[in-house]
């Protein structure tokens, strides 16, 4: 603190505030106007002198030599500390500053122009006669600089207006360093301070709090792509800056090895701590930690961190510590560049590290690069699909052109019948990411039962196969061909099924299975195929290539090839000929 100069300026300021407050009280409060008219016949100094509760302020104004200035034409708005406000200052404060310092403190309470409480916005920065801004908030009462309450408002004087406050306002140099004071003093945050000032966040980060700020250095800002900051609107810069700020104080010793915290912008910030240091969003290193200030703590970082909307789906995954396996796999498969294309539009169903860990041991390591790429591309749709766009059931083609099956039930989203969406709608500049708790696999990595299980339109078949104890058989080495009736197909014969014994149901099911792999290209018109049940199915193919079985059931989807055979989806249930004769 500039103690030598502080006493005189504080005294002068107190005098000015006291005079202003007296005038305000006299003019704005009929029950305590001390004979002063409501039309503001007295100036700010005279008004303050009329009120004994501003005796310290009046004396300070006189000591600082500001009386004549505040008797001038103005108009002025004075935020006037009461005697009680001055009594809260550390003992001896007024005795240890010069008149110039006192004048600086008092000028920090005075604003050019007459500002009534009704003219105030919910939040606004107001420049004082000292040149430094104060923060005025009026959402619930009027609060100045986050701690000084206006106790009596709108006291009119002939040359302005007075608002009485319950705490003395201290400018920079007379208070403990806040976030902005400290950032400026450290010298390597000039770009950050300039950006904060440009968008009007300076007073918020000076007087509000407590905050934790991940503060990018000047070098961090310099490493951004050329022209990026200049291309952004103030609203966008504000979103980026507030993404670096957390509500509350978080010191380095309070950090977990992995944690997600919400920023002031609302976006998640991801912190990891290990033997190599502390990292924010996976890549920004904390280079100086725990700079303790009056309204929070500063951690210097060596990169600017960006909200999800300013990066790609790859960026969104890379910053989240629980997608480490996915991010590494994408890089290994050579897909990072394609998925980072800002002109692309993607939906990524992103398996977490736990999802990958649940895969059979050694599976990932056994895959070729092409196989790994195919599995990863199966998790990506070539369109942006937010959770609000999802229907109760829908099949969407992935980058592999193979369908992904989505179901929504009471707000829960499931992919391929087993993978739950655990975190939805991470929107980026080239798509959206949904976290899922299981890896979904293309058909070529699944047996024919698993192929059926992931399709919401085959749930009746899957249940009947399980009830009949046929799962282990159809998951065997094979090869098999499974003609798979849809749910609607089973619904059409529900009354017939109810009359069948368990043995008969099993026979109906095995009549749909062939102990050989028969792709659509292997079928011919008039061909008969012997089923596992023992009776034959007759294949009919018309001139347009449409396939019908037993002249009654259409094949609607062909050649879902898995590890132990192939599935063809059909629109009717096949009953063995012996059941119909």
XYZ file of C-alpha atoms in Angstrom:
581
model
C 0.000 0.000 0.000
C 1.161 3.539 -0.710
C 0.940 4.401 2.967
C 2.774 7.718 2.876
C 0.292 9.278 0.492
C -2.725 7.307 1.636
C -3.675 9.331 4.741
C -4.095 12.691 3.070
C -6.071 11.343 0.119
C -8.283 9.234 2.281
C -9.073 12.202 4.503
C -9.920 14.361 1.524
C -12.085 11.652 0.033
C -13.866 11.100 3.327
C -14.674 14.776 3.549
C -16.097 14.821 0.058
C -18.135 11.697 0.658
C -19.446 13.006 3.955
C -20.600 16.264 2.424
C -22.187 14.381 -0.439
C -23.894 11.961 1.839
C -25.353 14.705 4.024
C -26.766 16.409 0.970
C -28.167 13.150 -0.313
C -29.809 12.346 3.012
C -31.291 15.795 3.318
C -32.736 15.844 -0.193
C -33.726 12.225 -0.674
C -35.131 11.240 2.715
C -37.855 13.427 4.055
C -37.680 11.808 7.495
C -33.990 12.715 7.902
C -33.464 15.820 5.829
C -32.225 18.056 8.714
C -34.071 21.026 7.265
C -32.691 20.582 3.762
C -35.242 20.952 0.992
C -36.034 18.216 -1.467
C -35.041 20.270 -4.480
C -31.299 20.057 -3.795
C -30.668 23.688 -2.786
C -27.386 22.627 -1.117
C -24.357 21.363 -3.003
C -22.648 18.070 -2.270
C -20.272 19.498 0.353
C -23.022 21.434 2.119
C -25.275 18.383 2.118
C -22.570 16.239 3.711
C -21.834 18.898 6.326
C -25.471 18.798 7.428
C -25.211 15.171 8.502
C -23.191 14.202 11.600
C -22.728 10.667 10.255
C -20.324 12.053 7.653
C -18.032 14.035 9.909
C -15.034 11.827 9.078
C -15.719 12.163 5.367
C -16.097 15.941 5.574
C -12.818 16.256 7.442
C -11.066 14.031 4.919
C -12.355 16.127 2.028
C -11.006 19.242 3.687
C -7.637 17.616 4.446
C -7.289 16.471 0.843
C -8.149 19.901 -0.556
C -11.144 18.698 -2.536
C -13.801 20.923 -1.042
C -13.753 23.510 -3.808
C -13.835 20.840 -6.509
C -16.922 19.191 -5.061
C -18.621 22.545 -4.634
C -18.212 23.081 -8.375
C -20.863 22.863 -11.060
C -20.485 19.111 -11.556
C -22.639 17.222 -11.785
C -21.097 14.481 -9.662
C -22.219 11.176 -8.222
C -20.613 10.441 -4.863
C -20.573 7.034 -3.232
C -20.205 8.361 0.324
C -18.816 6.188 3.135
C -20.392 6.755 6.530
C -18.430 7.222 9.756
C -19.113 3.547 10.478
C -17.549 2.644 7.133
C -14.391 4.539 8.018
C -14.251 2.885 11.417
C -13.881 -0.471 9.686
C -10.544 0.592 8.174
C -7.407 -0.701 9.906
C -6.505 1.442 12.894
C -4.243 4.364 12.010
C -4.957 4.175 8.259
C -5.888 7.832 7.989
C -2.814 8.871 9.964
C -0.354 7.097 7.659
C -1.113 8.527 4.238
C -0.342 11.806 2.531
C -2.939 14.299 1.368
C -2.299 13.225 -2.231
C -2.964 9.597 -1.343
C -6.103 10.588 0.507
C -7.260 12.552 -2.538
C -6.776 9.461 -4.735
C -8.928 7.353 -2.421
C -11.652 9.995 -2.277
C -11.643 10.513 -6.054
C -12.207 6.758 -6.385
C -15.632 7.404 -4.815
C -16.678 10.138 -7.239
C -18.135 9.759 -10.727
C -18.749 12.487 -13.271
C -22.437 12.939 -14.022
C -25.515 12.405 -11.938
C -26.460 8.712 -11.727
C -29.636 7.868 -9.855
C -30.264 4.314 -8.664
C -33.027 3.957 -11.242
C -30.502 4.591 -14.016
C -28.330 1.628 -13.058
C -28.050 -1.543 -15.112
C -27.942 -4.923 -13.387
C -24.155 -4.806 -13.755
C -22.035 -1.962 -15.053
C -18.503 -0.562 -14.933
C -18.335 3.100 -13.957
C -15.189 5.249 -14.381
C -14.296 7.382 -11.358
C -12.489 10.733 -11.168
C -9.357 8.735 -10.315
C -9.555 7.013 -13.712
C -10.049 3.520 -12.295
C -13.462 1.911 -12.767
C -15.756 0.659 -10.056
C -18.237 -2.207 -10.431
C -21.855 -1.331 -9.624
C -24.511 -4.065 -9.390
C -28.198 -3.470 -8.782
C -29.904 -6.843 -9.018
C -30.726 -6.913 -5.290
C -30.090 -3.503 -3.782
C -27.018 -1.650 -4.977
C -23.570 -3.133 -4.375
C -20.282 -1.435 -5.233
C -17.115 -3.411 -5.943
C -18.693 -6.554 -4.594
C -18.639 -5.541 -0.914
C -19.868 -1.995 -0.265
C -23.654 -1.674 0.022
C -25.580 1.480 -0.818
C -27.534 2.062 2.390
C -29.266 5.284 1.336
C -29.719 6.080 -2.354
C -30.602 9.072 -4.505
C -29.838 11.991 -2.159
C -30.059 14.946 -4.499
C -27.806 17.983 -4.277
C -27.653 21.081 -6.451
C -24.583 19.731 -8.256
C -25.169 16.002 -8.241
C -26.368 13.043 -6.263
C -25.127 11.071 -3.267
C -25.416 7.388 -2.425
C -24.355 6.465 1.120
C -22.260 3.270 1.350
C -21.222 1.082 4.272
C -17.591 0.417 3.285
C -14.729 2.572 1.999
C -13.711 1.810 -1.596
C -9.965 1.359 -2.065
C -8.278 1.788 -5.459
C -5.338 -0.192 -6.738
C -2.268 0.280 -4.574
C -4.304 0.705 -1.396
C -5.790 -2.772 -1.217
C -4.541 -6.335 -1.250
C -3.865 -7.400 -4.832
C -6.837 -8.932 -6.627
C -6.751 -11.134 -9.723
C -6.336 -8.261 -12.165
C -3.908 -6.272 -9.989
C -1.684 -9.324 -9.609
C -1.846 -10.328 -13.274
C -0.754 -6.850 -14.319
C 1.991 -6.751 -11.676
C 3.443 -10.078 -12.781
C 4.098 -8.609 -16.223
C 3.613 -11.673 -18.435
C -0.182 -11.500 -18.699
C -0.589 -8.284 -20.671
C -2.561 -9.950 -23.496
C -4.906 -11.561 -20.997
C -5.408 -8.281 -19.120
C -6.029 -6.426 -22.377
C -8.608 -8.983 -23.525
C -10.338 -8.901 -20.144
C -10.527 -5.112 -20.334
C -11.761 -5.173 -23.957
C -14.830 -7.218 -23.084
C -15.605 -5.460 -19.796
C -14.590 -8.173 -17.336
C -11.945 -6.178 -15.488
C -14.087 -4.990 -12.596
C -15.715 -8.406 -12.210
C -12.319 -10.051 -11.771
C -11.177 -7.235 -9.502
C -14.064 -7.041 -7.111
C -16.071 -10.242 -7.397
C -14.979 -13.679 -6.277
C -13.727 -15.974 -5.070
C -12.387 -17.278 -8.392
C -9.795 -19.705 -9.680
C -8.185 -18.428 -12.880
C -6.180 -20.546 -15.283
C -4.257 -17.623 -16.727
C -2.602 -18.045 -20.144
C 0.732 -16.278 -20.429
C 1.538 -13.827 -23.209
C 3.436 -16.639 -24.965
C 0.309 -18.810 -24.774
C -1.742 -16.176 -26.546
C 1.034 -15.644 -29.091
C 0.859 -19.355 -29.975
C -2.771 -19.051 -31.127
C -3.352 -19.110 -34.890
C -2.629 -15.752 -36.487
C -5.591 -13.425 -36.405
C -7.781 -15.663 -34.254
C -8.396 -13.177 -31.456
C -8.998 -10.333 -33.907
C -11.600 -12.420 -35.732
C -13.691 -13.015 -32.632
C -16.570 -10.932 -31.368
C -16.510 -9.594 -27.827
C -19.154 -12.165 -26.940
C -16.916 -14.970 -28.171
C -13.868 -13.576 -26.373
C -15.937 -13.353 -23.202
C -16.941 -17.001 -23.548
C -13.298 -18.030 -23.986
C -12.056 -15.918 -21.088
C -14.744 -17.060 -18.654
C -13.919 -20.643 -19.665
C -10.594 -20.049 -17.906
C -12.328 -19.049 -14.657
C -13.813 -21.361 -12.035
C -16.157 -20.286 -9.252
C -14.425 -20.705 -5.895
C -10.791 -21.119 -4.893
C -9.034 -24.315 -5.934
C -5.384 -24.565 -4.902
C -3.049 -27.139 -6.413
C -3.055 -29.324 -3.295
C -6.837 -29.633 -3.621
C -6.669 -31.144 -7.095
C -7.473 -34.798 -7.696
C -5.550 -36.946 -10.140
C -8.484 -36.536 -12.513
C -11.391 -34.177 -12.158
C -13.903 -32.196 -14.166
C -14.911 -28.745 -12.935
C -17.442 -26.330 -14.375
C -16.205 -22.944 -15.549
C -18.008 -19.615 -15.400
C -18.907 -20.081 -19.059
C -20.669 -23.314 -18.144
C -18.278 -25.582 -20.029
C -16.347 -28.342 -18.304
C -12.623 -27.924 -17.630
C -10.641 -31.142 -17.239
C -7.709 -31.280 -14.843
C -5.178 -34.084 -14.475
C -2.305 -34.298 -12.018
C 0.554 -36.781 -12.255
C 4.310 -37.006 -11.769
C 4.852 -34.850 -14.849
C 2.815 -31.956 -13.453
C -0.696 -30.568 -13.554
C -2.453 -30.254 -16.889
C -5.632 -28.520 -17.978
C -7.636 -30.044 -20.838
C -4.887 -32.537 -21.511
C -2.250 -30.233 -22.953
C -2.042 -26.916 -21.092
C 0.582 -27.161 -18.348
C 0.341 -25.200 -15.136
C 3.689 -23.407 -15.109
C 3.128 -21.385 -11.927
C 0.578 -22.455 -9.323
C -1.157 -20.992 -6.289
C -0.728 -17.250 -6.763
C -2.956 -16.296 -3.840
C -4.852 -13.017 -4.244
C -7.603 -11.239 -2.348
C -10.434 -12.660 -4.442
C -9.120 -16.056 -5.470
C -6.108 -17.858 -6.841
C -4.222 -17.742 -10.143
C -2.570 -20.673 -11.907
C -0.481 -19.656 -14.926
C -0.831 -21.980 -17.937
C 1.197 -22.245 -21.143
C -1.758 -22.635 -23.555
C -5.061 -20.919 -24.152
C -7.829 -23.431 -23.496
C -10.890 -23.244 -25.717
C -14.509 -24.239 -25.099
C -15.767 -27.193 -27.119
C -17.551 -24.960 -29.625
C -14.191 -23.584 -30.819
C -12.597 -26.981 -31.501
C -13.284 -30.191 -33.384
C -14.674 -33.513 -32.188
C -11.060 -34.660 -31.847
C -10.257 -31.649 -29.673
C -13.293 -32.342 -27.490
C -12.199 -35.937 -26.951
C -8.541 -35.036 -26.438
C -9.253 -32.647 -23.551
C -11.256 -35.268 -21.639
C -9.025 -37.603 -19.641
C -11.572 -40.448 -19.841
C -11.175 -40.703 -23.627
C -7.422 -41.383 -23.612
C -7.715 -44.837 -25.182
C -10.065 -43.545 -27.868
C -7.832 -40.598 -28.723
C -4.768 -42.843 -28.993
C -6.673 -45.334 -31.151
C -7.868 -42.582 -33.487
C -4.276 -41.435 -33.894
C -3.003 -44.995 -34.435
C -5.651 -45.597 -37.093
C -4.729 -42.401 -38.931
C -8.189 -40.865 -38.521
C -7.338 -37.750 -36.497
C -6.863 -35.506 -39.521
C -10.128 -36.533 -41.174
C -12.114 -36.068 -37.957
C -10.451 -32.696 -37.380
C -11.707 -31.328 -40.682
C -13.597 -28.129 -39.765
C -15.725 -28.556 -42.882
C -16.903 -31.984 -41.756
C -20.061 -32.782 -39.826
C -19.866 -35.739 -37.474
C -21.620 -37.455 -34.627
C -19.206 -39.470 -32.505
C -20.385 -42.142 -30.095
C -17.251 -42.051 -27.973
C -16.413 -45.055 -25.763
C -14.786 -44.170 -22.460
C -11.535 -45.712 -21.234
C -13.610 -48.070 -19.063
C -15.541 -49.151 -22.164
C -12.347 -50.112 -23.965
C -11.049 -51.850 -20.833
C -14.141 -54.092 -20.863
C -13.238 -55.543 -24.279
C -11.837 -59.090 -24.332
C -8.179 -59.156 -23.322
C -5.846 -58.575 -26.216
C -8.542 -57.665 -28.727
C -7.269 -54.165 -29.482
C -3.695 -55.364 -29.774
C -4.690 -58.106 -32.199
C -6.326 -55.774 -34.703
C -4.773 -54.596 -37.928
C -4.782 -50.854 -38.616
C -7.598 -51.363 -41.124
C -9.679 -53.294 -38.599
C -9.097 -50.667 -35.906
C -10.091 -47.931 -38.349
C -13.263 -49.825 -39.277
C -14.307 -50.195 -35.639
C -13.665 -46.514 -34.935
C -15.473 -45.357 -38.070
C -18.458 -47.447 -37.000
C -18.753 -45.107 -34.012
C -19.033 -42.067 -36.289
C -22.041 -40.805 -38.235
C -21.545 -38.450 -41.204
C -24.223 -36.088 -39.829
C -24.698 -34.103 -36.627
C -27.312 -35.727 -34.408
C -27.957 -34.138 -31.027
C -29.922 -35.930 -28.345
C -32.944 -33.732 -29.076
C -32.938 -35.045 -32.659
C -33.213 -38.685 -31.662
C -36.359 -40.700 -32.243
C -37.565 -43.567 -30.067
C -35.957 -45.979 -32.527
C -33.834 -45.227 -35.520
C -31.099 -46.784 -37.619
C -28.418 -44.432 -38.887
C -25.633 -45.239 -41.313
C -22.120 -44.861 -39.912
C -18.961 -43.924 -41.818
C -18.640 -47.634 -42.608
C -22.147 -47.449 -44.169
C -23.277 -50.075 -41.656
C -26.230 -49.058 -39.494
C -25.970 -47.994 -35.877
C -29.188 -48.705 -33.937
C -30.417 -46.049 -31.493
C -33.220 -46.394 -28.966
C -34.552 -43.813 -26.538
C -36.570 -44.910 -23.509
C -37.529 -42.481 -20.723
C -34.665 -40.223 -21.677
C -32.067 -42.996 -21.682
C -30.273 -43.442 -24.994
C -28.908 -46.859 -25.932
C -26.744 -47.700 -28.928
C -26.924 -51.170 -30.480
C -28.898 -52.506 -27.548
C -26.079 -52.406 -25.018
C -24.062 -49.180 -25.025
C -25.584 -46.449 -22.870
C -25.012 -42.781 -23.632
C -23.545 -41.475 -20.369
C -22.894 -37.879 -21.428
C -24.637 -36.300 -24.409
C -24.378 -33.259 -26.620
C -20.772 -32.076 -26.539
C -21.172 -29.749 -29.519
C -18.074 -28.672 -31.446
C -17.361 -26.712 -34.607
C -17.617 -29.867 -36.718
C -20.137 -32.037 -34.940
C -21.186 -33.505 -31.624
C -19.775 -36.092 -29.228
C -21.820 -38.478 -27.061
C -19.926 -40.547 -24.475
C -20.934 -44.227 -24.313
C -20.096 -46.953 -21.804
C -19.372 -49.779 -24.256
C -17.516 -50.211 -27.523
C -19.874 -51.007 -30.394
C -18.595 -53.401 -33.027
C -19.382 -53.806 -36.728
C -20.946 -57.081 -37.836
C -17.695 -58.642 -38.967
C -16.552 -58.781 -35.324
C -19.836 -60.283 -34.057
C -21.490 -63.687 -34.246
C -24.983 -64.004 -35.677
C -26.655 -63.791 -32.260
C -24.812 -60.566 -31.461
C -25.782 -59.148 -34.864
C -29.426 -59.773 -33.994
C -29.035 -58.424 -30.450
C -27.970 -54.964 -31.545
C -31.014 -54.473 -33.819
C -34.030 -53.113 -31.931
C -36.284 -54.641 -34.620
C -35.179 -58.179 -33.737
C -35.752 -58.163 -29.971
C -38.566 -60.742 -30.090
C -36.375 -63.179 -32.005
C -33.506 -62.640 -29.554
C -35.783 -63.289 -26.569
C -37.251 -66.457 -28.079
C -33.792 -67.791 -28.950
C -32.687 -67.200 -25.364
C -35.831 -68.813 -23.927
C -35.320 -71.842 -26.154
C -31.729 -72.259 -24.982
C -30.345 -71.834 -28.504
C -27.908 -68.973 -27.871
C -24.849 -71.130 -27.265
C -25.653 -73.192 -30.349
C -25.982 -70.172 -32.636
C -22.882 -68.596 -31.119
C -20.888 -71.689 -32.008
C -18.336 -72.046 -34.768
C -20.948 -72.434 -37.470
C -21.118 -71.439 -40.163
C -24.821 -70.571 -40.057
C -27.372 -68.712 -42.089
C -30.099 -67.134 -39.982
C -33.321 -65.900 -41.555
C -34.351 -63.404 -38.866
C -38.032 -62.391 -38.582
C -38.751 -58.870 -37.410
C -40.762 -58.015 -34.308
C -43.709 -57.141 -36.538
C -43.480 -60.563 -38.171
C -43.764 -62.310 -34.816
C -46.604 -60.003 -33.799
C -48.617 -61.171 -36.815
C -48.535 -64.775 -35.637
C -48.640 -64.099 -31.897
C -51.868 -66.034 -31.477
C -50.331 -69.061 -33.227
C -47.188 -68.903 -31.097
C -49.273 -68.960 -27.944
C -50.653 -72.373 -28.929
C -47.225 -73.943 -29.435
C -45.283 -75.915 -26.881
C -41.723 -74.930 -25.986
C -40.457 -77.780 -28.164
C -42.513 -76.568 -31.104
C -41.267 -72.973 -30.672
C -37.698 -74.308 -30.733
C -38.459 -76.158 -33.946
C -39.906 -73.004 -35.522
C -36.723 -71.146 -34.599
C -34.361 -73.832 -35.888
C -36.379 -73.880 -39.114
C -34.972 -70.347 -39.660
C -31.364 -71.507 -39.293
C -29.198 -73.261 -41.871
C -25.969 -75.055 -40.969
C -24.074 -73.328 -43.792
C -23.322 -69.787 -44.893
C -25.607 -68.753 -47.746
C -25.007 -65.211 -48.958
C -27.607 -63.575 -51.192
C -25.319 -64.080 -54.186
C -25.268 -67.803 -53.489
C -29.060 -68.138 -53.717
C -30.894 -69.112 -56.887
C -34.538 -69.215 -57.902
C -36.172 -72.502 -56.969
C -33.352 -73.542 -54.717
C -34.161 -75.550 -51.603
C -32.172 -75.195 -48.417
C -32.251 -77.708 -45.584
C -32.614 -76.102 -42.192
C -31.256 -77.119 -38.785
C -34.806 -78.265 -37.957
C -34.577 -80.753 -40.816
C -37.169 -79.457 -43.254
C -36.462 -77.414 -46.369
C -36.969 -73.756 -47.277
C -37.678 -72.921 -50.922
C -36.026 -69.808 -52.363
C -37.792 -67.733 -55.037
C -36.109 -64.844 -56.840
C -38.065 -62.610 -59.223
C -36.785 -60.755 -62.259
C -35.788 -57.750 -60.162
C -33.755 -59.828 -57.765
C -36.242 -59.757 -54.899
C -35.943 -62.851 -52.715
C -38.964 -64.662 -51.263
C -38.940 -67.730 -49.039
C -41.626 -70.396 -49.333
C -43.510 -68.033 -51.677
C -44.723 -66.036 -48.670
C -41.957 -64.293 -46.755
C -39.815 -61.497 -48.190
C -36.125 -61.031 -47.446
C -35.873 -57.322 -46.614
C -32.217 -57.032 -45.577
C -29.459 -59.303 -46.835
C -25.901 -60.283 -46.057
C -25.276 -59.157 -42.459
C -22.071 -61.175 -42.302
C -20.576 -62.046 -38.921
C -17.825 -64.219 -37.499
C -19.821 -67.450 -37.729
C -22.269 -66.870 -40.535
C -24.739 -64.480 -42.088
C -28.093 -62.960 -41.112
C -30.879 -62.104 -43.569
C -33.826 -60.175 -42.126
C -37.290 -61.308 -43.242
C -40.756 -59.789 -42.879
C -42.602 -62.960 -41.857
C -42.201 -66.004 -39.661
C -41.532 -69.287 -41.498
C -43.507 -72.230 -40.168
C -42.214 -75.718 -40.972
C -44.313 -77.389 -43.716
C -45.201 -80.151 -41.271
C -46.991 -77.533 -39.129
C -49.156 -76.320 -41.989
C -50.059 -79.634 -43.616
